[in-house]
Amino acid sequence: MPTATTDPTAGTRSAGAGTSSSRGDDQVRPTLLAGWHAHRRADLAAHVAYHGAPPLPRRGDTSWAERFAGVVDASGLTGRGGAAFPSATKLGNVRSARGRPTLVVNAMEGEPASAKDKVLLSCVPHLVLDGAELAACALDAGLIVVCVPDAHDDTAAAVQRAVVERVGTGHAPVPVEVVRPPGRYVGGEESALVSWLNGGPGAPTWRPDKRRPLAIGRGAALVHNAETLAHMALVARHGPASFRATGSPEAPGTSLVTVSGGVEHPGVYEIAMGTALGAIVNRARPTDDVKAVLTGGFGGSWVPAAALGTAYTPRAMAEVGGVVGAGVLVVLTRGTCGIAETARVARYMAGESAGQCGPCVFGLPSVADDLELLAFGTADPSLLARLEMRVAAVEGRGACRHPDGVARMVRSALAVFATDAAAHAARGPCAFAGTASVLPSITFLSPNRARAGSGGRA
Amino acid sequence: MSAVVKVNPIACEAYGYCAELLPELVTLDEWGYPIVDGRPMPRHLVELALRAAKDCPRRAFLVEESAESPSRRGGRPRTR
Amino acid sequence: MSSTVLWYATRATGLMALVLLTGTTVLGILTANRSTSPRWPGFALQDLHRRVSVTTMAFLACHILTSVLDTYVHIGWTAIVVPFASSYKRLWVALGSVGVDLLLAVAVTSWLRHRIRARTWRAVHWLAYLSWPVALSHSFGMGTDMRQSWVIDLVVACIAAVVGAVTWRISLAAARKRRALAFLPVHHRPEGVPVKHISA
């Protein structure tokens, strides 16, 4: 269960103030975590006291769904699960589908370096559930399913408590179920999640036409990240203008970011979109000079220290080779080896393949092999060329984006750590290759891939 | 109307028959899985592509009309 | 048609069917090497397997027809697919019936391959392996030509071909299994980020 520190810069702020792009007027700029910071309580009474009741539709109000969709559209809310797809469009796609839809709250958070959904569900579960109920009403959904990984018992308990609290209060017109799919890396991928909900293996399916909505049973499924729904709950209460009051015109609103790595205060921060990357990183107090940041998650991309002035929006980050994704930032400080960390991430990602597609099953481990050789093994001038070829070979050849993420991450590493890579290839591991990893604790396999008997299928 | 080939990566089990029939469009990576040229194919290859799609043991090789009018043909060869 | 002609036709087509079935089986086993290269034309082998299997069926059909039409011994139409329905050489003809049943199942499922579940097709095709020793036993049991040395040589060659192919396939499967184990994805349970700070 995450706890707050006694950091004087946290927790004492009133709703919405204190972000670096704040406007200075006293308009309410609602933020996701402000309610929790105000009361330090996650129960329904505290939630309603702070936010008021959710603006759920009255019986027989047939135009409410249309208005709600309009409000979401006007706010410019995009998905906070990684793809940044416009939420109103997604809502519209499912609204026009046949059958009784299901609303899926995706809190799977497969990224090891991300903790924002865990924090949301533990600290402000009612905000997420409000958003889920609102979206479900807009869809005329028959059921809301909250997906929490099987290993996260604390989070699941917190959500379950919140669900039980709402029963019979009028805050839960659509019934809610909490389910526990297996918490693999690809487990939160939309099609994998829906596959599991349909009784299948929970592996991604091949979707050559992404416009067709996913289906659960006879009806369509709308899958939304927990944070996206929490934002919807605020937008529905305070209007689109309040959401657009923070952030930048192209990327409005606030977002939760998980900062980890070589920092003193790893954790979850709510930031306004458009804040400078360096400012966000500094809030977590890096332990030393920042060398590079892994943005977007293990399937994201590395960004050099020179890009720390970039605004944290999808477009601006993309221009410097970064990714916003699910708001993950892993900070690499001076004295750690970027190649070594990349090798570790690649090895983890290879182990997280769903095991369905040949290029992923065989290609990712071979990429990890090459990276481990580069990071820890003997110098080899042909290694870099072979690695680039293999990275190109896995890209776009899986059913899901898992190999694409690895390809992107490795390519960015080879670009950002180019001099290190060349030095490793020519002269072998650098002095820092052996230092302890700053990555969130993940089990590493030895470089000779001694897999038999180690770990086994989860 | 132009045809493109696609591979369903989950169904594919690296038999390699598609590469054998259509080396112009399909090459195999180091583990035997197909890398396809997804651009619209020349007319004279369509017949072969449909054959490859029909005879793929896992029905992983697919011939489709290109993006504007997506209609899936798993490979009953049609004469033109 | 005189009984003698029918009798010779039965024996000839039967022997041909056995040889062709051997060829079909061996070709089918060879396609288990799921790869293709200039030295190993996988698609061509699979195609040949199919064509030889159809030829086998043709000869088998002649063999069955001529044996039933031959009134010298009574076999009866039902005995074609129902084992033990013949009074003549009950057991050995029954084996023939079992073989026919198996091959019919393979033929139908292969014809409808992509309309039935892949697992069903695969299961029936595995059963097809049985049709070869069944056909072989049927040939030995019926016995008419089995004393001739050239027939014995032919049958021994067929046995050698199938045994060789099966051995090869078993060793291939073992190698593939070892390779697959080496690449088994292992799903970890990361502890994730220690959340020491939650900030608005």
XYZ file of C-alpha atoms in Angstrom:
738
model
C 0.000 0.000 0.000
C 1.690 3.213 -1.082
C 2.277 5.758 1.619
C 2.854 9.476 1.364
C 6.097 10.949 2.544
C 6.482 14.051 4.643
C 7.739 15.905 1.617
C 6.601 19.500 2.185
C 5.906 20.025 -1.495
C 3.226 17.344 -1.568
C -0.165 16.959 -0.071
C -0.714 20.454 1.195
C -1.736 21.866 -2.130
C -5.329 22.687 -2.827
C -6.960 21.292 -5.923
C -5.119 22.114 -9.065
C -2.547 24.602 -7.914
C 1.186 24.306 -8.052
C 1.927 22.775 -11.441
C 4.493 24.560 -13.495
C 2.066 25.651 -16.170
C -0.616 26.839 -13.732
C -2.457 29.890 -14.770
C -2.411 31.896 -11.609
C -6.129 32.646 -11.509
C -8.325 30.977 -8.922
C -10.394 28.912 -11.335
C -10.851 25.387 -10.051
C -8.465 23.108 -11.852
C -9.474 19.739 -10.582
C -6.769 17.128 -10.353
C -7.032 13.434 -9.851
C -5.241 13.066 -6.547
C -6.251 16.294 -4.877
C -9.174 14.657 -3.121
C -6.969 12.046 -1.571
C -4.365 14.562 -0.542
C -7.016 16.678 1.140
C -8.442 13.931 3.332
C -6.080 10.953 3.041
C -9.203 8.810 2.851
C -10.405 6.684 -0.017
C -13.939 5.996 1.146
C -17.153 7.109 -0.521
C -18.124 9.722 2.039
C -14.815 11.569 1.704
C -15.010 11.311 -2.062
C -18.485 12.801 -2.266
C -17.618 15.483 0.275
C -14.719 16.629 -1.889
C -16.011 16.107 -5.429
C -19.764 16.066 -5.049
C -21.993 13.394 -6.475
C -21.253 12.136 -9.998
C -23.552 13.705 -12.622
C -25.196 10.409 -13.584
C -28.174 10.592 -15.932
C -31.697 10.712 -14.618
C -34.055 7.963 -15.668
C -35.503 8.594 -19.116
C -32.992 11.261 -20.068
C -32.356 10.050 -23.576
C -30.146 12.894 -24.716
C -27.719 12.564 -21.836
C -25.457 10.086 -23.630
C -25.075 12.417 -26.563
C -24.251 15.324 -24.282
C -21.747 13.289 -22.335
C -20.008 12.216 -25.535
C -19.940 15.849 -26.610
C -18.365 16.939 -23.348
C -15.661 14.277 -23.592
C -14.992 15.265 -27.174
C -14.745 18.962 -26.352
C -12.294 18.275 -23.560
C -9.854 16.609 -25.932
C -9.263 13.775 -23.497
C -7.010 11.069 -24.903
C -6.386 7.615 -23.513
C -3.914 7.435 -20.649
C -3.084 3.780 -21.118
C -0.344 4.369 -23.653
C -1.929 4.784 -27.066
C -3.301 8.309 -26.481
C -6.269 7.580 -28.699
C -9.049 10.196 -28.534
C -11.479 8.924 -25.915
C -14.551 10.394 -27.574
C -13.806 8.537 -30.808
C -13.410 5.266 -28.947
C -16.679 5.913 -27.146
C -18.387 6.655 -30.445
C -17.115 3.468 -32.087
C -18.595 1.307 -29.388
C -21.826 3.288 -29.133
C -22.549 2.518 -32.749
C -21.896 -1.212 -32.348
C -24.630 -3.774 -31.907
C -25.633 -5.569 -28.754
C -25.265 -4.690 -25.092
C -21.710 -3.470 -24.528
C -19.423 -4.097 -21.574
C -17.209 -1.425 -20.098
C -13.796 -2.740 -19.162
C -11.676 -0.787 -16.700
C -8.098 -1.623 -17.567
C -5.906 -1.382 -14.490
C -3.611 -4.195 -15.535
C -0.596 -1.914 -15.733
C 1.720 -4.474 -17.260
C 4.641 -2.035 -17.297
C 6.817 -2.860 -14.290
C 7.945 0.751 -14.128
C 4.401 2.076 -13.862
C 2.453 2.389 -10.642
C -0.128 5.043 -11.460
C -3.120 2.746 -11.871
C -2.266 0.991 -8.645
C -2.165 4.376 -6.898
C -5.395 5.523 -8.507
C -7.305 2.475 -7.422
C -5.857 2.552 -3.940
C -6.271 6.272 -3.294
C -9.183 7.462 -5.423
C -11.090 4.345 -6.490
C -14.383 6.205 -6.460
C -13.176 8.653 -9.064
C -12.324 5.766 -11.366
C -15.631 4.073 -10.638
C -17.517 7.325 -11.244
C -15.915 7.576 -14.656
C -16.725 3.956 -15.347
C -20.378 4.431 -14.403
C -20.642 7.559 -16.547
C -19.131 5.857 -19.565
C -21.240 2.779 -18.996
C -24.397 4.878 -18.910
C -23.378 6.601 -22.116
C -23.040 3.202 -23.748
C -26.063 1.657 -22.092
C -23.657 -1.039 -20.975
C -24.858 -4.029 -19.058
C -21.772 -4.521 -16.944
C -18.590 -2.855 -15.765
C -15.586 -5.124 -15.327
C -12.605 -3.835 -13.364
C -9.437 -5.751 -14.222
C -6.776 -5.896 -11.532
C -3.785 -8.247 -11.945
C -3.926 -11.467 -10.002
C -0.826 -10.575 -7.996
C -2.113 -7.220 -6.752
C -4.271 -8.290 -3.841
C -4.087 -4.955 -1.980
C -5.280 -2.951 -4.941
C -8.040 -5.425 -5.665
C -9.186 -5.260 -2.062
C -9.311 -1.463 -2.218
C -11.434 -1.518 -5.357
C -13.669 -4.205 -3.971
C -14.293 -2.128 -0.841
C -15.207 0.839 -3.006
C -17.523 -1.261 -5.160
C -19.313 -2.606 -2.105
C -19.680 0.892 -0.658
C -21.504 2.096 -3.744
C -24.070 -0.651 -3.888
C -27.539 0.714 -3.224
C -26.403 4.339 -3.059
C -27.554 5.347 -6.511
C -23.946 5.869 -7.553
C -23.817 2.487 -9.276
C -26.582 2.203 -11.879
C -24.483 -0.332 -13.794
C -23.258 -3.357 -11.820
C -19.520 -3.671 -11.263
C -17.416 -6.823 -11.123
C -13.778 -6.994 -10.094
C -11.779 -9.660 -11.914
C -8.168 -10.810 -11.660
C -6.520 -11.685 -14.968
C -2.897 -12.925 -14.977
C -0.555 -9.989 -14.638
C 1.791 -10.505 -17.551
C 3.360 -7.680 -19.474
C 1.022 -8.136 -22.432
C -1.921 -8.961 -20.174
C -3.192 -5.400 -20.321
C -3.127 -5.228 -24.069
C -6.731 -4.652 -25.106
C -7.274 -7.735 -27.195
C -5.460 -9.929 -24.678
C -7.641 -8.646 -21.879
C -10.830 -9.135 -23.857
C -9.667 -12.603 -24.863
C -9.282 -13.507 -21.195
C -12.668 -12.023 -20.327
C -14.175 -14.226 -23.005
C -12.686 -17.273 -21.337
C -9.667 -17.503 -23.599
C -5.961 -17.669 -22.834
C -5.413 -13.953 -22.352
C -3.035 -13.585 -25.249
C -3.285 -10.805 -27.820
C -5.284 -11.592 -30.921
C -4.476 -10.584 -34.450
C -6.424 -7.495 -35.404
C -5.638 -6.408 -38.919
C -8.618 -4.039 -38.804
C -8.464 -2.098 -35.566
C -11.599 -0.138 -36.288
C -13.832 -3.099 -35.569
C -14.557 -2.989 -31.848
C -13.619 -5.913 -29.659
C -16.443 -8.078 -28.419
C -17.347 -9.674 -25.125
C -20.095 -12.191 -25.541
C -22.649 -10.750 -27.923
C -21.877 -7.097 -27.349
C -18.956 -4.792 -27.974
C -16.342 -4.022 -25.351
C -15.066 -0.571 -24.520
C -11.711 -0.869 -22.810
C -10.450 2.206 -21.011
C -7.461 2.756 -18.819
C -8.361 3.530 -15.212
C -6.808 6.987 -15.379
C -8.759 7.914 -18.503
C -11.988 7.112 -16.699
C -10.928 9.118 -13.675
C -10.418 12.117 -15.943
C -13.841 11.534 -17.470
C -15.356 11.702 -14.006
C -13.811 15.133 -13.468
C -14.659 16.409 -16.938
C -18.296 15.385 -16.475
C -18.491 17.357 -13.233
C -16.525 20.473 -14.115
C -16.831 20.703 -17.876
C -14.332 20.512 -20.737
C -12.940 23.969 -20.138
C -11.653 22.953 -16.732
C -9.769 20.054 -18.294
C -8.303 22.273 -20.975
C -7.286 24.875 -18.406
C -4.138 22.884 -17.671
C -1.802 21.290 -20.104
C -1.240 22.461 -23.640
C -3.752 23.024 -26.433
C -2.751 19.860 -28.279
C -2.430 17.781 -25.118
C -4.800 19.181 -22.539
C -5.254 18.199 -18.926
C -3.144 16.581 -16.314
C -1.623 13.151 -16.329
C -0.126 10.750 -13.843
C 3.511 9.934 -14.306
C 5.540 7.256 -12.555
C 9.139 8.308 -12.024
C 11.676 5.726 -10.980
C 15.304 4.830 -11.460
C 18.147 6.851 -10.051
C 15.932 9.138 -7.988
C 15.459 9.689 -4.279
C 11.665 9.883 -4.426
C 10.393 7.278 -6.835
C 6.659 7.434 -7.129
C 3.617 8.757 -8.888
C 3.263 12.412 -9.748
C 0.403 14.307 -11.267
C 1.681 16.755 -13.823
C 0.192 19.108 -16.351
C 0.773 17.948 -19.882
C 3.321 20.197 -21.500
C 5.530 20.524 -18.428
C 9.205 20.251 -19.258
C 10.540 16.728 -18.943
C 13.403 17.924 -16.756
C 11.008 19.628 -14.362
C 9.084 16.402 -13.915
C 12.253 14.407 -13.349
C 13.529 16.941 -10.854
C 10.467 16.565 -8.675
C 11.642 13.040 -7.958
C 15.096 14.327 -7.008
C 17.648 12.512 -9.179
C 20.562 11.207 -7.154
C 23.150 12.426 -9.656
C 23.392 14.157 -13.048
C 20.838 12.712 -15.396
C 22.348 10.855 -18.319
C 19.208 9.664 -20.074
C 15.565 8.857 -19.386
C 13.640 5.833 -20.573
C 10.282 7.283 -21.512
C 7.016 5.462 -22.072
C 8.009 2.226 -20.402
C 10.060 -0.813 -21.256
C 8.589 -0.697 -24.740
C 9.141 3.051 -25.052
C 12.337 4.861 -25.944
C 15.381 6.483 -24.438
C 15.819 10.215 -24.463
C 19.177 11.926 -23.823
C 19.773 14.510 -21.123
C 19.965 17.155 -23.827
C 16.233 16.713 -24.403
C 15.236 17.424 -20.820
C 13.834 20.783 -21.848
C 11.212 19.180 -24.090
C 7.561 19.679 -23.263
C 5.894 16.498 -22.071
C 3.316 16.040 -24.834
C 3.076 13.173 -27.300
C 4.085 15.286 -30.258
C 6.934 17.188 -28.664
C 8.357 14.042 -27.138
C 8.135 12.216 -30.438
C 10.170 14.966 -32.044
C 13.074 14.191 -29.740
C 12.604 10.462 -30.037
C 10.675 10.031 -26.822
C 7.318 8.508 -25.956
C 4.693 9.628 -23.469
C 2.883 6.298 -23.449
C 1.546 5.359 -20.058
C 3.487 8.081 -18.295
C 6.555 6.099 -17.331
C 9.928 7.707 -16.728
C 12.958 5.712 -15.670
C 15.855 7.993 -14.883
C 19.387 6.911 -15.708
C 22.039 8.852 -13.845
C 25.741 9.277 -14.442
C 27.657 6.195 -13.430
C 25.189 3.660 -14.787
C 25.614 1.918 -18.105
C 22.821 2.540 -20.599
C 23.759 -0.492 -22.655
C 23.611 -2.762 -19.618
C 20.197 -1.453 -18.598
C 18.941 -1.827 -22.156
C 20.146 -5.418 -22.169
C 18.267 -6.115 -18.954
C 15.072 -4.581 -20.255
C 15.375 -6.522 -23.508
C 15.856 -9.783 -21.638
C 12.788 -9.101 -19.527
C 10.729 -8.233 -22.586
C 11.866 -11.387 -24.386
C 10.610 -13.408 -21.466
C 7.275 -11.627 -21.634
C 6.423 -12.699 -25.150
C 2.975 -14.254 -25.344
C 4.665 -17.026 -27.289
C 2.348 -16.927 -30.274
C 4.363 -15.456 -33.103
C 7.645 -16.863 -34.344
C 9.474 -13.571 -34.933
C 8.732 -12.524 -31.336
C 9.406 -15.890 -29.715
C 12.729 -16.344 -31.497
C 13.673 -12.807 -32.411
C 13.399 -11.101 -29.038
C 15.667 -13.552 -27.204
C 18.246 -13.250 -29.952
C 18.125 -9.459 -29.663
C 18.564 -9.834 -25.913
C 21.455 -12.236 -26.505
C 23.200 -9.711 -28.709
C 22.601 -6.895 -26.229
C 23.964 -8.963 -23.364
C 27.028 -9.751 -25.423
C 27.405 -6.084 -26.169
C 26.916 -5.050 -22.546
C 28.729 -7.758 -20.638
C 30.556 -9.958 -23.115
C 33.454 -9.924 -25.479
C 33.998 -7.213 -28.030
C 32.742 -8.051 -31.493
C 32.811 -5.600 -34.409
C 30.039 -7.375 -36.330
C 27.682 -7.335 -33.370
C 26.139 -3.919 -33.927
C 25.280 -4.659 -37.545
C 23.734 -7.991 -36.611
C 21.763 -6.394 -33.789
C 20.332 -3.731 -36.067
C 19.362 -6.353 -38.587
C 17.609 -8.459 -35.965
C 15.806 -5.465 -34.519
C 14.522 -4.616 -37.986
C 13.486 -8.235 -38.453
C 11.193 -8.361 -35.403
C 9.509 -5.052 -36.008
C 5.918 -5.216 -37.191
C 5.909 -9.000 -37.461
C 3.943 -9.906 -34.391
C 0.214 -9.882 -33.782
C 0.581 -7.161 -31.158
C 2.941 -4.252 -30.592
C 5.219 -6.039 -28.140
C 8.125 -6.650 -30.567
C 7.617 -3.151 -31.982
C 8.107 -1.686 -28.527
C 11.309 -3.634 -28.025
C 12.564 -2.601 -31.442
C 11.869 1.037 -30.671
C 13.504 0.842 -27.261
C 16.638 -0.843 -28.561
C 16.972 1.481 -31.534
C 16.687 4.506 -29.273
C 19.312 3.038 -26.966
C 21.710 2.514 -29.834
C 21.163 6.123 -30.846
C 21.293 7.739 -27.419
C 24.170 5.582 -26.176
C 25.920 5.456 -29.544
C 29.371 6.248 -28.230
C 28.989 3.730 -25.421
C 27.791 1.105 -27.871
C 30.744 1.670 -30.175
C 33.135 1.527 -27.221
C 31.579 -1.711 -25.961
C 31.762 -3.270 -29.396
C 35.389 -2.285 -29.815
C 36.771 -2.760 -26.338
C 34.302 -4.730 -24.278
C 32.214 -3.739 -21.235
C 32.704 -0.340 -19.685
C 33.501 0.242 -16.031
C 29.855 0.816 -15.129
C 28.355 -2.248 -16.805
C 28.536 -4.160 -13.597
C 26.924 -1.565 -11.341
C 23.575 -2.377 -9.801
C 20.584 -1.759 -12.009
C 18.328 1.216 -11.343
C 15.413 -0.456 -13.054
C 12.454 -1.516 -10.958
C 13.206 -4.905 -9.560
C 12.704 -7.515 -12.272
C 14.157 -10.988 -12.292
C 17.018 -11.325 -14.691
C 18.103 -14.463 -16.415
C 21.777 -15.132 -16.754
C 23.380 -14.174 -20.073
C 23.617 -17.804 -21.160
C 19.820 -18.058 -21.086
C 19.769 -20.991 -18.730
C 15.998 -21.202 -18.906
C 15.282 -24.776 -17.990
C 13.706 -24.812 -14.592
C 14.108 -21.128 -13.910
C 10.775 -19.505 -13.152
C 8.520 -21.511 -15.372
C 5.241 -20.358 -16.793
C 3.384 -17.994 -14.531
C -8.265 -3.650 -58.045
C -4.954 -4.794 -56.613
C -4.129 -7.638 -54.321
C -1.783 -7.736 -51.362
C -0.596 -10.607 -49.209
C -0.732 -10.731 -45.465
C 0.426 -13.231 -42.903
C -1.463 -14.009 -39.719
C 1.529 -14.198 -37.387
C -0.291 -16.211 -34.727
C -1.398 -18.950 -37.105
C 1.910 -19.127 -38.986
C 4.145 -22.043 -38.033
C 6.995 -21.510 -40.478
C 6.221 -24.234 -42.994
C 7.696 -21.969 -45.621
C 5.489 -23.094 -48.510
C 4.526 -19.505 -49.274
C 8.175 -18.566 -49.722
C 8.670 -21.577 -51.951
C 5.815 -20.612 -54.244
C 6.326 -16.849 -54.167
C 9.986 -15.978 -53.713
C 9.214 -12.645 -55.391
C 7.040 -11.596 -52.464
C 8.127 -13.712 -49.533
C 11.498 -14.284 -47.957
C 12.184 -16.264 -44.816
C 13.951 -14.837 -41.781
C 16.640 -16.748 -39.942
C 14.031 -18.782 -38.044
C 11.979 -19.711 -41.090
C 9.156 -17.193 -40.677
C 7.938 -15.203 -43.682
C 8.747 -11.590 -44.368
C 6.199 -10.448 -46.914
C 6.235 -7.592 -49.329
C 2.887 -6.041 -48.517
C 2.672 -3.810 -51.551
C 0.139 -4.516 -54.316
C 1.488 -7.418 -56.320
C 1.934 -7.694 -60.102
C -0.987 -9.381 -61.832
C 0.900 -12.463 -62.915
C 1.567 -13.439 -59.310
C -2.017 -13.374 -58.089
C -2.755 -16.925 -59.187
C 0.281 -18.234 -57.339
C -0.594 -16.173 -54.299
C -4.076 -17.654 -54.167
C -2.568 -21.119 -54.480
C -0.200 -20.440 -51.629
C -3.081 -19.157 -49.527
C -5.156 -22.257 -50.223
C -2.334 -24.656 -49.468
C -0.928 -23.037 -46.378
C -1.351 -25.801 -43.777
C -2.364 -23.279 -41.127
C -4.305 -20.883 -43.377
C -1.947 -18.158 -42.192
C -1.168 -16.810 -45.633
C -3.881 -14.506 -46.865
C -4.584 -12.650 -50.062
C -6.585 -9.490 -49.728
C -7.661 -6.711 -51.960
C -5.776 -3.629 -50.966
C -6.946 -1.259 -48.299
C -9.730 0.555 -50.109
C -11.986 -2.470 -50.369
C -10.872 -5.031 -47.839
C -12.433 -8.400 -48.656
C -10.566 -11.381 -47.317
C -9.847 -14.304 -49.676
C -8.381 -17.297 -47.985
C -7.620 -18.755 -51.374
C -10.237 -20.425 -53.451
C -8.550 -19.678 -56.750
C -10.694 -17.553 -58.976
C -10.167 -17.147 -62.656
C -10.092 -13.643 -64.011
C -15.704 -60.555 -66.391
C -14.260 -63.923 -65.574
C -13.375 -64.718 -62.043
C -9.729 -65.288 -62.883
C -9.332 -61.836 -64.408
C -11.000 -60.273 -61.421
C -8.808 -62.289 -59.115
C -5.612 -61.176 -60.817
C -6.884 -57.606 -60.873
C -7.605 -57.695 -57.163
C -4.148 -58.934 -56.345
C -2.417 -56.519 -58.697
C -4.340 -53.434 -57.619
C -3.999 -54.473 -53.999
C -0.244 -54.681 -54.252
C -0.125 -51.374 -56.113
C -2.297 -49.777 -53.460
C 0.070 -51.039 -50.758
C 3.105 -49.624 -52.541
C 1.320 -46.328 -53.167
C 0.137 -46.175 -49.575
C 3.751 -46.645 -48.510
C 4.718 -43.777 -50.786
C 1.927 -41.602 -49.404
C 2.932 -42.359 -45.843
C 6.604 -41.667 -46.424
C 5.850 -38.406 -48.241
C 3.488 -37.396 -45.463
C 6.180 -38.052 -42.877
C 8.686 -36.048 -44.869
C 6.459 -32.982 -44.759
C 6.933 -32.985 -40.997
C 10.170 -31.187 -41.643
C 8.400 -27.887 -41.605
C 10.845 -25.904 -43.555
C 11.639 -25.255 -47.130
C 14.842 -24.646 -48.996
C 16.229 -25.279 -52.469
C 17.336 -28.722 -51.320
C 14.116 -29.519 -49.537
C 11.057 -28.370 -51.501
C 8.445 -28.527 -48.740
C 5.534 -27.357 -50.822
C 6.304 -29.754 -53.658
C 6.558 -32.669 -51.228
C 3.221 -31.813 -49.666
C 1.655 -31.502 -53.096
C 3.129 -34.829 -54.174
C 1.862 -36.437 -50.989
C -1.632 -35.302 -51.872
C -1.471 -36.496 -55.433
C -0.053 -39.895 -54.500
C -2.758 -40.304 -51.872
C -5.423 -39.719 -54.513
C -3.780 -42.298 -56.764
C -3.711 -44.700 -53.839
C -7.429 -44.233 -53.391
C -8.016 -44.926 -57.061
C -6.137 -48.209 -56.920
C -7.789 -49.072 -53.647
C -11.199 -48.503 -55.182
C -10.324 -50.879 -58.046
C -9.004 -53.413 -55.566
C -12.215 -53.296 -53.544
C -14.501 -53.396 -56.572
C -12.791 -56.329 -58.195
C -12.710 -58.289 -54.952
C -16.399 -57.780 -54.271
C -17.457 -58.399 -57.871
C -15.493 -61.652 -57.941
C -18.129 -64.265 -57.092
C -15.597 -67.054 -56.538
C -15.524 -66.079 -52.876
C -18.277 -64.115 -51.181
C -17.258 -60.879 -49.590
C -20.283 -58.682 -49.940
C -20.660 -54.937 -50.269
C -21.129 -54.251 -46.587
C -17.775 -55.825 -45.811
C -16.090 -52.929 -47.566
C -16.627 -50.703 -44.576
C -17.938 -53.016 -41.898
C -15.277 -55.243 -40.319
C -16.058 -58.926 -39.835
C -18.995 -58.796 -42.236
C -17.331 -61.184 -44.666
C -17.450 -64.933 -44.315
C -14.328 -65.413 -46.413
C -11.072 -64.986 -44.472
C -12.950 -63.073 -41.824
C -10.099 -61.513 -39.900
C -7.972 -60.487 -42.851
C -10.807 -58.952 -44.795
C -11.851 -57.192 -41.587
C -8.424 -55.609 -41.456
C -8.989 -54.423 -44.986
C -12.298 -52.881 -43.918
C -10.650 -51.104 -41.026
C -8.067 -49.743 -43.430
C -10.768 -48.479 -45.752
C -12.585 -46.801 -42.869
C -9.447 -45.027 -41.737
C -8.558 -43.837 -45.201
C -12.106 -42.677 -45.870
C -11.978 -40.599 -42.688
C -8.692 -39.055 -43.751
C -9.981 -38.333 -47.216
C -13.156 -36.639 -46.015
C -11.462 -34.579 -43.316
C -8.739 -33.499 -45.703
C -11.286 -32.484 -48.275
C -13.002 -30.361 -45.642
C -9.765 -29.382 -43.951
C -10.357 -25.701 -43.561
C -13.989 -26.088 -42.591
C -13.338 -28.251 -39.571
C -11.289 -27.554 -36.493
C -7.556 -27.920 -36.968
C -7.375 -30.269 -34.002
C -9.940 -32.618 -35.527
C -8.101 -32.766 -38.811
C -4.818 -33.436 -37.089
C -6.264 -36.196 -34.907
C -7.791 -38.026 -37.858
C -4.609 -37.654 -39.848
C -2.632 -39.210 -37.024
C -4.993 -42.161 -37.092
C -4.100 -42.518 -40.752
C -0.698 -43.784 -39.637
C -2.527 -46.908 -38.519
C -3.833 -47.569 -42.000
C -0.397 -48.586 -43.198
C 0.299 -51.446 -40.757
C -3.362 -52.451 -41.139
C -2.926 -52.622 -44.916
C 0.317 -54.533 -44.482
C -1.261 -57.108 -42.167
C -4.195 -57.442 -44.518
C -1.763 -58.214 -47.355
C 0.120 -60.804 -45.305
C -3.097 -62.380 -44.112
C -4.749 -62.619 -47.511
C -1.504 -64.229 -48.502
C -2.016 -65.039 -52.166
C 1.264 -63.699 -53.491
C 3.239 -63.509 -50.345
C 5.294 -66.540 -51.148
C 6.848 -65.032 -54.229
C 10.325 -63.714 -53.612
C 9.926 -60.482 -55.569
C 6.788 -59.638 -53.640
C 8.595 -60.290 -50.397
C 11.427 -57.997 -51.509
C 8.921 -55.302 -52.421
C 7.160 -55.528 -49.093
C 10.444 -55.470 -47.192
C 11.434 -52.339 -49.116
C 8.122 -50.733 -48.147
C 8.664 -51.591 -44.487
C 12.196 -50.235 -44.584
C 11.015 -46.976 -46.135
C 8.343 -46.361 -43.524
C 10.509 -47.390 -40.573
C 13.293 -45.155 -41.829
C 10.963 -42.206 -42.278
C 9.373 -42.668 -38.848
C 12.780 -42.857 -37.152
C 13.819 -39.681 -38.896
C 10.653 -37.924 -37.803
C 11.059 -38.947 -34.157
C 14.598 -37.584 -34.049
C 13.395 -34.349 -35.668
C 10.619 -33.951 -33.125
C 13.070 -34.383 -30.268
C 15.376 -31.730 -31.711
C 12.482 -29.346 -32.219
C 11.247 -29.888 -28.696
C 14.696 -29.054 -27.322
C 14.770 -25.881 -29.353
C 11.271 -24.905 -28.257
C 12.146 -25.383 -24.587
C 15.107 -23.086 -24.997
C 12.817 -20.349 -26.241
C 9.991 -20.824 -23.803
C 8.818 -17.411 -22.640
C 9.200 -17.169 -18.899
C 6.830 -14.787 -17.206
C 8.309 -12.968 -14.269
C 6.602 -11.328 -11.372
C 8.326 -7.994 -11.062
C 8.024 -6.113 -7.791
C 7.756 -2.914 -9.738
C 8.384 0.609 -8.603
C 8.595 1.172 -4.836
C 6.101 4.025 -4.601
C 7.594 6.293 -1.992
C 5.904 9.441 -3.120
C 2.492 10.339 -4.433
C 2.191 13.934 -5.446
C -0.644 16.031 -6.746
